[in-house]
mmCIF file of C-alpha atoms and ligand atoms in Angstrom:
data_model
loop_
_atom_site.group_PDB
_atom_site.id
_atom_site.type_symbol
_atom_site.label_atom_id
_atom_site.label_comp_id
_atom_site.label_asym_id
_atom_site.label_seq_id
_atom_site.Cartn_x
_atom_site.Cartn_y
_atom_site.Cartn_z
ATOM 1 C CA MET A 22 20.517 31.615 34.381
ATOM 2 C CA LYS A 23 23.420 33.201 32.515
ATOM 3 C CA ARG A 24 23.226 32.425 28.845
ATOM 4 C CA PHE A 25 24.969 29.369 27.517
ATOM 5 C CA THR A 26 28.387 29.890 26.038
ATOM 6 C CA SER A 27 27.578 28.514 22.665
ATOM 7 C CA LEU A 28 29.563 27.884 19.580
ATOM 8 C CA PHE A 29 27.499 28.390 16.488
ATOM 9 C CA ALA A 30 27.465 25.394 14.284
ATOM 10 C CA SER A 31 29.613 25.040 11.222
ATOM 11 C CA ALA A 32 28.045 24.023 7.889
ATOM 12 C CA LEU A 33 27.561 20.578 9.496
ATOM 13 C CA LEU A 34 24.353 22.189 10.863
ATOM 14 C CA VAL A 35 24.874 21.332 14.465
ATOM 15 C CA CYS A 36 24.959 23.616 17.426
ATOM 16 C CA SER A 37 26.828 22.590 20.522
ATOM 17 C CA MET A 38 26.553 24.429 23.741
ATOM 18 C CA ALA A 39 28.896 24.262 26.671
ATOM 19 C CA VAL A 40 27.083 24.564 29.923
ATOM 20 C CA THR A 41 29.106 24.942 33.122
ATOM 21 C CA SER A 42 28.020 22.625 35.897
ATOM 22 C CA ALA A 43 27.129 25.713 37.914
ATOM 23 C CA GLN A 44 24.729 26.850 35.178
ATOM 24 C CA ALA A 45 23.209 23.383 34.750
ATOM 25 C CA ALA A 46 21.665 23.621 38.190
ATOM 26 C CA ASP A 47 19.581 26.650 37.131
ATOM 27 C CA LYS A 48 16.513 26.663 34.901
ATOM 28 C CA ILE A 49 16.781 26.851 31.138
ATOM 29 C CA VAL A 50 14.990 30.036 30.089
ATOM 30 C CA VAL A 51 13.085 29.556 26.797
ATOM 31 C CA GLY A 52 11.409 32.425 24.940
ATOM 32 C CA PHE A 53 8.560 31.153 22.731
ATOM 33 C CA SER A 54 6.711 33.331 20.179
ATOM 34 C CA GLN A 55 3.410 31.727 19.132
ATOM 35 C CA ILE A 56 1.502 32.888 16.022
ATOM 36 C CA GLY A 57 -1.874 33.344 17.710
ATOM 37 C CA ALA A 58 -5.031 31.316 18.371
ATOM 38 C CA GLU A 59 -6.468 31.289 14.829
ATOM 39 C CA SER A 60 -7.489 27.627 14.755
ATOM 40 C CA ALA A 61 -8.174 24.569 16.895
ATOM 41 C CA TRP A 62 -4.811 23.285 15.708
ATOM 42 C CA ARG A 63 -3.017 26.352 17.066
ATOM 43 C CA VAL A 64 -4.828 26.140 20.409
ATOM 44 C CA ALA A 65 -3.764 22.485 20.708
ATOM 45 C CA ASN A 66 -0.202 23.435 19.736
ATOM 46 C CA THR A 67 -0.069 26.110 22.450
ATOM 47 C CA ASP A 68 -1.504 23.681 24.996
ATOM 48 C CA SER A 69 1.127 21.084 24.121
ATOM 49 C CA ILE A 70 3.970 23.595 24.565
ATOM 50 C CA THR A 71 2.743 25.287 27.759
ATOM 51 C CA SER A 72 1.665 22.067 29.495
ATOM 52 C CA GLU A 73 4.930 20.306 28.629
ATOM 53 C CA ALA A 74 6.923 23.242 30.019
ATOM 54 C CA LYS A 75 4.962 22.927 33.283
ATOM 55 C CA ASN A 76 5.937 19.240 33.411
ATOM 56 C CA ARG A 77 9.655 20.110 33.285
ATOM 57 C CA PRO A 78 10.988 21.774 36.469
ATOM 58 C CA ASN A 79 14.216 22.722 34.662
ATOM 59 C CA ILE A 80 12.364 24.859 32.082
ATOM 60 C CA ASP A 81 11.308 28.490 32.548
ATOM 61 C CA LEU A 82 8.998 29.299 29.581
ATOM 62 C CA LYS A 83 8.354 32.903 28.535
ATOM 63 C CA PHE A 84 5.366 32.664 26.150
ATOM 64 C CA SER A 85 4.148 35.378 23.768
ATOM 65 C CA ASP A 86 1.030 35.384 21.486
ATOM 66 C CA ALA A 87 1.438 37.490 18.318
ATOM 67 C CA GLN A 88 -2.239 37.625 17.227
ATOM 68 C CA GLN A 89 -1.083 36.409 13.767
ATOM 69 C CA LYS A 90 1.070 39.524 13.188
ATOM 70 C CA GLN A 91 4.707 39.179 12.118
ATOM 71 C CA GLU A 92 5.614 42.523 13.677
ATOM 72 C CA ASN A 93 4.473 41.214 17.053
ATOM 73 C CA GLN A 94 6.619 38.116 16.663
ATOM 74 C CA ILE A 95 9.661 40.221 15.791
ATOM 75 C CA LYS A 96 9.009 42.423 18.854
ATOM 76 C CA ALA A 97 8.759 39.303 21.033
ATOM 77 C CA LEU A 98 12.029 37.872 19.680
ATOM 78 C CA ARG A 99 13.781 41.201 20.342
ATOM 79 C CA SER A 100 12.412 41.211 23.867
ATOM 80 C CA PHE A 101 13.699 37.670 24.451
ATOM 81 C CA ILE A 102 17.129 38.764 23.189
ATOM 82 C CA SER A 103 17.209 41.759 25.534
ATOM 83 C CA GLN A 104 16.110 39.537 28.433
ATOM 84 C CA GLY A 105 19.025 37.232 27.620
ATOM 85 C CA VAL A 106 17.017 34.007 27.371
ATOM 86 C CA ASP A 107 18.947 30.793 26.825
ATOM 87 C CA VAL A 108 16.953 29.565 23.791
ATOM 88 C CA ILE A 109 14.433 31.186 21.429
ATOM 89 C CA ALA A 110 11.763 29.058 19.754
ATOM 90 C CA PHE A 111 8.947 30.223 17.480
ATOM 91 C CA SER A 112 6.404 29.262 14.835
ATOM 92 C CA PRO A 113 6.950 31.862 12.065
ATOM 93 C CA VAL A 114 3.631 33.195 10.747
ATOM 94 C CA VAL A 115 5.129 33.716 7.264
ATOM 95 C CA GLU A 116 8.340 32.483 5.602
ATOM 96 C CA THR A 117 10.116 35.776 4.880
ATOM 97 C CA GLY A 118 11.295 38.912 6.747
ATOM 98 C CA TRP A 119 13.204 37.207 9.573
ATOM 99 C CA GLU A 120 16.904 37.847 8.703
ATOM 100 C CA PRO A 121 17.429 41.026 10.795
ATOM 101 C CA VAL A 122 16.050 39.674 14.066
ATOM 102 C CA LEU A 123 17.610 36.232 13.592
ATOM 103 C CA LYS A 124 21.002 37.918 13.012
ATOM 104 C CA GLU A 125 20.482 39.821 16.281
ATOM 105 C CA ALA A 126 19.841 36.508 18.066
ATOM 106 C CA LYS A 127 22.980 35.021 16.509
ATOM 107 C CA ARG A 128 25.061 38.030 17.581
ATOM 108 C CA ALA A 129 23.670 37.531 21.090
ATOM 109 C CA HIS A 130 24.677 33.828 20.940
ATOM 110 C CA ILE A 131 21.078 32.683 21.498
ATOM 111 C CA PRO A 132 20.180 29.532 19.495
ATOM 112 C CA VAL A 133 16.833 29.583 17.642
ATOM 113 C CA ILE A 134 14.543 26.566 17.211
ATOM 114 C CA LEU A 135 11.829 26.707 14.508
ATOM 115 C CA THR A 136 8.663 24.810 15.427
ATOM 116 C CA ASP A 137 5.732 24.001 13.105
ATOM 117 C CA ARG A 138 6.662 26.335 10.232
ATOM 118 C CA ALA A 139 9.946 27.121 8.435
ATOM 119 C CA VAL A 140 11.573 30.423 7.455
ATOM 120 C CA ASP A 141 13.073 31.373 4.093
ATOM 121 C CA VAL A 142 16.542 32.831 4.876
ATOM 122 C CA GLN A 143 19.854 32.690 2.976
ATOM 123 C CA ASP A 144 21.943 31.724 6.005
ATOM 124 C CA ASP A 145 20.570 28.585 7.623
ATOM 125 C CA THR A 146 22.981 28.842 10.555
ATOM 126 C CA LEU A 147 20.526 31.499 11.811
ATOM 127 C CA TRP A 148 18.427 28.633 13.204
ATOM 128 C CA VAL A 149 19.492 25.380 14.854
ATOM 129 C CA THR A 150 16.684 22.994 13.898
ATOM 130 C CA PHE A 151 13.205 22.996 12.302
ATOM 131 C CA MET A 152 10.726 20.581 13.845
ATOM 132 C CA GLY A 153 7.316 20.109 12.269
ATOM 133 C CA SER A 154 5.328 18.471 9.530
ATOM 134 C CA ASP A 155 6.173 17.991 5.885
ATOM 135 C CA PHE A 156 3.476 20.250 4.420
ATOM 136 C CA VAL A 157 4.236 19.319 0.810
ATOM 137 C CA GLU A 158 3.623 15.676 1.730
ATOM 138 C CA GLU A 159 0.354 16.666 3.424
ATOM 139 C CA GLY A 160 -0.755 18.308 0.151
ATOM 140 C CA ARG A 161 0.266 15.192 -1.783
ATOM 141 C CA ARG A 162 -1.723 12.994 0.613
ATOM 142 C CA ALA A 163 -4.839 15.145 0.158
ATOM 143 C CA GLY A 164 -4.467 15.007 -3.636
ATOM 144 C CA ASN A 165 -3.821 11.270 -3.704
ATOM 145 C CA TRP A 166 -6.821 10.556 -1.450
ATOM 146 C CA LEU A 167 -9.028 12.596 -3.832
ATOM 147 C CA LEU A 168 -7.765 10.801 -6.951
ATOM 148 C CA GLU A 169 -8.265 7.405 -5.296
ATOM 149 C CA ASN A 170 -11.745 8.090 -3.879
ATOM 150 C CA TYR A 171 -13.587 10.662 -5.981
ATOM 151 C CA GLY A 172 -14.979 8.061 -8.411
ATOM 152 C CA ARG A 173 -16.910 6.206 -5.673
ATOM 153 C CA LEU A 174 -17.976 9.349 -3.806
ATOM 154 C CA LYS A 175 -19.126 11.695 -6.539
ATOM 155 C CA ALA A 176 -22.713 12.920 -6.329
ATOM 156 C CA GLU A 177 -25.411 11.501 -8.620
ATOM 157 C CA GLY A 178 -25.317 13.120 -12.017
ATOM 158 C CA LYS A 179 -21.756 14.384 -11.635
ATOM 159 C CA SER A 180 -19.434 13.132 -14.339
ATOM 160 C CA SER A 181 -15.802 12.620 -13.407
ATOM 161 C CA ASP A 182 -14.520 13.776 -16.822
ATOM 162 C CA VAL A 183 -13.446 16.976 -15.082
ATOM 163 C CA ILE A 184 -13.320 17.303 -11.276
ATOM 164 C CA ASN A 185 -13.846 20.979 -10.412
ATOM 165 C CA VAL A 186 -12.029 21.829 -7.178
ATOM 166 C CA VAL A 187 -12.236 25.028 -5.140
ATOM 167 C CA GLU A 188 -9.279 25.582 -2.809
ATOM 168 C CA LEU A 189 -9.268 27.410 0.540
ATOM 169 C CA GLN A 190 -5.630 28.371 1.070
ATOM 170 C CA GLY A 191 -4.025 29.056 4.448
ATOM 171 C CA THR A 192 -2.405 32.330 5.511
ATOM 172 C CA VAL A 193 -0.822 34.053 2.497
ATOM 173 C CA GLY A 194 2.961 33.603 2.519
ATOM 174 C CA SER A 195 2.958 30.931 5.222
ATOM 175 C CA ALA A 196 4.919 27.717 4.733
ATOM 176 C CA PRO A 197 1.870 25.435 5.140
ATOM 177 C CA ALA A 198 -0.159 27.409 2.585
ATOM 178 C CA ILE A 199 2.656 27.468 0.020
ATOM 179 C CA ASP A 200 3.648 23.827 0.497
ATOM 180 C CA ARG A 201 0.162 22.285 0.779
ATOM 181 C CA LYS A 202 -0.740 23.913 -2.540
ATOM 182 C CA THR A 203 2.512 22.666 -4.097
ATOM 183 C CA GLY A 204 2.006 19.085 -2.934
ATOM 184 C CA PHE A 205 -1.648 18.903 -4.016
ATOM 185 C CA GLU A 206 -0.951 20.370 -7.474
ATOM 186 C CA GLU A 207 2.018 18.038 -7.939
ATOM 187 C CA VAL A 208 -0.113 14.891 -7.603
ATOM 188 C CA VAL A 209 -3.216 16.064 -9.494
ATOM 189 C CA LYS A 210 -1.223 17.369 -12.499
ATOM 190 C CA GLY A 211 -2.434 15.620 -15.656
ATOM 191 C CA SER A 212 -5.501 14.173 -13.859
ATOM 192 C CA PRO A 213 -9.174 15.208 -14.358
ATOM 193 C CA VAL A 214 -8.794 17.540 -11.320
ATOM 194 C CA LYS A 215 -9.079 21.235 -12.203
ATOM 195 C CA ILE A 216 -8.691 23.953 -9.549
ATOM 196 C CA ILE A 217 -11.319 26.479 -10.659
ATOM 197 C CA LYS A 218 -11.060 28.876 -7.690
ATOM 198 C CA SER A 219 -8.348 29.348 -5.058
ATOM 199 C CA GLN A 220 -8.276 31.975 -2.307
ATOM 200 C CA SER A 221 -6.928 32.397 1.231
ATOM 201 C CA GLY A 222 -9.217 31.851 4.203
ATOM 202 C CA ASP A 223 -6.305 32.658 6.570
ATOM 203 C CA PHE A 224 -6.736 29.321 8.400
ATOM 204 C CA THR A 225 -9.807 30.613 10.263
ATOM 205 C CA ARG A 226 -13.341 29.193 10.344
ATOM 206 C CA ALA A 227 -14.971 32.597 9.833
ATOM 207 C CA LYS A 228 -12.891 33.486 6.782
ATOM 208 C CA GLY A 229 -13.285 29.972 5.394
ATOM 209 C CA LYS A 230 -17.078 30.387 5.518
ATOM 210 C CA GLU A 231 -16.897 33.829 3.908
ATOM 211 C CA VAL A 232 -14.688 32.709 1.012
ATOM 212 C CA MET A 233 -16.761 29.555 0.435
ATOM 213 C CA GLU A 234 -19.872 31.738 0.209
ATOM 214 C CA ALA A 235 -18.146 33.691 -2.575
ATOM 215 C CA PHE A 236 -17.112 30.442 -4.334
ATOM 216 C CA LEU A 237 -20.718 29.179 -4.181
ATOM 217 C CA LYS A 238 -22.060 32.490 -5.464
ATOM 218 C CA SER A 239 -19.840 32.344 -8.539
ATOM 219 C CA GLU A 240 -19.625 28.596 -9.169
ATOM 220 C CA GLY A 241 -22.594 27.019 -7.341
ATOM 221 C CA LYS A 242 -23.343 23.460 -8.400
ATOM 222 C CA ASN A 243 -20.305 23.499 -10.696
ATOM 223 C CA ILE A 244 -18.184 22.774 -7.610
ATOM 224 C CA ASP A 245 -17.380 19.062 -7.175
ATOM 225 C CA VAL A 246 -14.726 19.227 -4.433
ATOM 226 C CA LEU A 247 -13.412 21.554 -1.714
ATOM 227 C CA TYR A 248 -9.739 21.234 -0.786
ATOM 228 C CA ALA A 249 -9.118 23.191 2.437
ATOM 229 C CA HIS A 250 -5.608 23.752 3.830
ATOM 230 C CA ASN A 251 -6.974 23.253 7.356
ATOM 231 C CA ASP A 252 -10.021 21.791 9.089
ATOM 232 C CA ASP A 253 -11.160 25.103 10.584
ATOM 233 C CA MET A 254 -11.686 26.631 7.146
ATOM 234 C CA ALA A 255 -13.392 23.393 6.015
ATOM 235 C CA LEU A 256 -15.790 23.574 8.990
ATOM 236 C CA GLY A 257 -16.660 27.166 8.117
ATOM 237 C CA ALA A 258 -17.162 26.142 4.485
ATOM 238 C CA ILE A 259 -19.468 23.296 5.555
ATOM 239 C CA GLN A 260 -21.751 25.887 7.155
ATOM 240 C CA ALA A 261 -21.728 27.949 3.943
ATOM 241 C CA ILE A 262 -22.519 24.890 1.797
ATOM 242 C CA GLU A 263 -25.488 23.955 4.009
ATOM 243 C CA GLU A 264 -26.814 27.532 4.004
ATOM 244 C CA TYR A 265 -26.535 27.478 0.209
ATOM 245 C CA GLY A 266 -28.773 24.382 0.134
ATOM 246 C CA LEU A 267 -26.246 21.709 -0.825
ATOM 247 C CA LYS A 268 -25.058 18.695 1.187
ATOM 248 C CA PRO A 269 -21.395 18.925 2.279
ATOM 249 C CA GLY A 270 -19.648 15.567 1.982
ATOM 250 C CA LYS A 271 -22.150 14.460 -0.680
ATOM 251 C CA ASP A 272 -22.892 17.216 -3.232
ATOM 252 C CA ILE A 273 -19.441 18.661 -2.575
ATOM 253 C CA ILE A 274 -16.672 16.258 -1.520
ATOM 254 C CA ILE A 275 -14.405 17.817 1.126
ATOM 255 C CA VAL A 276 -10.802 16.980 1.952
ATOM 256 C CA SER A 277 -8.840 19.040 4.497
ATOM 257 C CA ILE A 278 -5.755 18.939 6.721
ATOM 258 C CA ASP A 279 -4.991 18.963 10.484
ATOM 259 C CA ALA A 280 -7.193 16.093 11.811
ATOM 260 C CA VAL A 281 -8.578 18.139 14.720
ATOM 261 C CA ARG A 282 -11.508 16.799 16.753
ATOM 262 C CA GLY A 283 -14.039 18.954 14.884
ATOM 263 C CA ALA A 284 -13.041 17.275 11.632
ATOM 264 C CA PHE A 285 -13.710 13.814 13.067
ATOM 265 C CA GLU A 286 -17.090 14.969 14.336
ATOM 266 C CA ALA A 287 -17.943 16.345 10.877
ATOM 267 C CA MET A 288 -16.846 13.054 9.279
ATOM 268 C CA VAL A 289 -19.071 11.086 11.655
ATOM 269 C CA GLU A 290 -21.953 13.330 10.515
ATOM 270 C CA GLY A 291 -21.063 12.619 6.876
ATOM 271 C CA LYS A 292 -20.181 16.274 6.146
ATOM 272 C CA LEU A 293 -16.415 15.878 5.626
ATOM 273 C CA ASN A 294 -14.793 13.079 3.627
ATOM 274 C CA CYS A 295 -11.145 13.006 4.664
ATOM 275 C CA THR A 296 -8.665 14.846 6.891
ATOM 276 C CA VAL A 297 -4.873 14.572 6.613
ATOM 277 C CA GLU A 298 -3.126 14.630 9.983
ATOM 278 C CA CYS A 299 -0.795 17.488 10.952
ATOM 279 C CA SER A 300 0.185 17.017 14.568
ATOM 280 C CA PRO A 301 0.290 20.119 16.828
ATOM 281 C CA LEU A 302 1.641 18.090 19.752
ATOM 282 C CA LEU A 303 5.184 19.468 19.470
ATOM 283 C CA GLY A 304 5.741 20.309 23.161
ATOM 284 C CA PRO A 305 7.665 17.168 24.161
ATOM 285 C CA GLN A 306 9.900 17.297 21.043
ATOM 286 C CA LEU A 307 10.603 21.002 21.611
ATOM 287 C CA PHE A 308 11.770 20.640 25.188
ATOM 288 C CA ASP A 309 13.724 17.468 24.425
ATOM 289 C CA ALA A 310 15.605 19.567 21.848
ATOM 290 C CA VAL A 311 16.125 22.416 24.327
ATOM 291 C CA GLU A 312 17.525 20.018 26.942
ATOM 292 C CA ALA A 313 19.773 18.401 24.328
ATOM 293 C CA LEU A 314 21.159 21.842 23.402
ATOM 294 C CA ALA A 315 21.753 22.633 27.074
ATOM 295 C CA ALA A 316 23.653 19.370 27.444
ATOM 296 C CA GLY A 317 25.844 20.291 24.456
ATOM 297 C CA LYS A 318 24.365 17.581 22.235
ATOM 298 C CA GLU A 319 24.044 17.855 18.453
ATOM 299 C CA LEU A 320 20.590 18.399 16.916
ATOM 300 C CA PRO A 321 19.542 17.346 13.394
ATOM 301 C CA LYS A 322 18.704 20.313 11.159
ATOM 302 C CA ARG A 323 15.256 18.808 10.465
ATOM 303 C CA ILE A 324 12.950 16.861 12.797
ATOM 304 C CA VAL A 325 9.845 15.633 10.927
ATOM 305 C CA THR A 326 6.638 14.645 12.787
ATOM 306 C CA ASN A 327 5.049 11.321 11.777
ATOM 307 C CA GLU A 328 1.452 11.649 10.541
ATOM 308 C CA ASP A 329 -1.485 9.762 9.050
ATOM 309 C CA VAL A 330 -4.516 10.138 6.753
ATOM 310 C CA PHE A 331 -8.049 9.691 8.177
ATOM 311 C CA PRO A 332 -10.919 8.952 5.731
ATOM 312 C CA ALA A 333 -14.500 9.334 7.043
ATOM 313 C CA GLU A 334 -14.938 5.551 7.274
ATOM 314 C CA THR A 335 -12.466 5.437 10.189
ATOM 315 C CA ALA A 336 -13.776 8.518 12.049
ATOM 316 C CA ALA A 337 -16.196 6.924 14.552
ATOM 317 C CA GLU A 338 -13.596 4.419 15.735
ATOM 318 C CA ILE A 339 -10.700 6.911 15.896
ATOM 319 C CA LEU A 340 -12.540 9.931 17.411
ATOM 320 C CA PRO A 341 -12.393 8.706 21.053
ATOM 321 C CA THR A 342 -8.621 8.256 20.768
ATOM 322 C CA ARG A 343 -7.820 11.756 19.514
ATOM 323 C CA LYS A 344 -5.754 14.030 21.802
ATOM 324 C CA TYR A 345 -6.630 17.319 20.046
HETATM 325 C C1 GZL B 417 0.413 23.656 10.363
HETATM 326 C C2 GZL B 417 0.005 24.915 11.077
HETATM 327 C C3 GZL B 417 -1.260 25.460 10.505
HETATM 328 C C4 GZL B 417 -2.454 24.527 10.702
HETATM 329 C C5 GZL B 417 -3.547 25.523 10.886
HETATM 330 O O1 GZL B 417 1.555 23.112 10.967
HETATM 331 O O2 GZL B 417 1.020 25.893 10.947
HETATM 332 O O3 GZL B 417 -1.569 26.672 11.182
HETATM 333 O O4 GZL B 417 -2.673 23.659 9.624
HETATM 334 C C6 GZL B 417 -2.866 26.515 11.793
HETATM 335 O O5 GZL B 417 -4.726 25.007 11.456
HETATM 336 O O6 GZL B 417 -3.582 27.695 11.873
#
């Protein structure tokens, strides 16, 4: 399908696209650059996007997996531009370093949709809309749950004068890692919570286990709480805590983010205390936005996904209903 003739939005942050009736009969070609398959959340996100594309006969999806490398995402975006796709969508692995390729897409009159994570660029007409979670709010929710529940959950013999927290951060430089830290620190400021160690586990289970082993080696029983930026790192840390000889969910209270199935299973086993939802099921929203663009409709600059908080007490009842 020949590319849309599109007029780039003014500062009113909308992008309208004129599609001739002749074009409308063809498929809408969408180039999607995915970060990788680093976590259960990412796998569910990919499944949502690829399965939704299959459900829409008017969509031709060109999908690329970057193995968590920004240079691979940039290569993929350049390839989509040279193929002349109608829309580019991607989940940026980190916030910075996107201006050159996004300017190339703009010069080629190809609209760009950000899914899941945002970019940090001066000119926000380089992208049409950002759909995904409010990561700062997710960090706030994790911090608020801890403040509200630590007193009743703390292990025997632990005082709550100071609550020593170790933090497993997500991928360095990524929007979720930056914002989840910001939100958590915002709500615990001035409280007994003290972050005594903080290091990236790159959102993976393996790295989460490795970093937690280092935390335990240096801090041991001094650790009261683990705050993990995603469930995969928390699940790796749970293994490390058990191998160290402590009880996860009891000796060390654990709060994490994503609300993937593995987190619910760990909560049912009493090894995780709370997970904050971050929905990966962005496929339907993404292709609704693509179809709206093709029909020349306006898109809001920001589309936020609605999410919840799941404490362990609700896990057994909720687990059978989870889609990812
Ligand atoms: C959040 C997403 C993060 C998840 C991780 O929207 O970008 O990346 O929290 C995933 O599990 O790896």
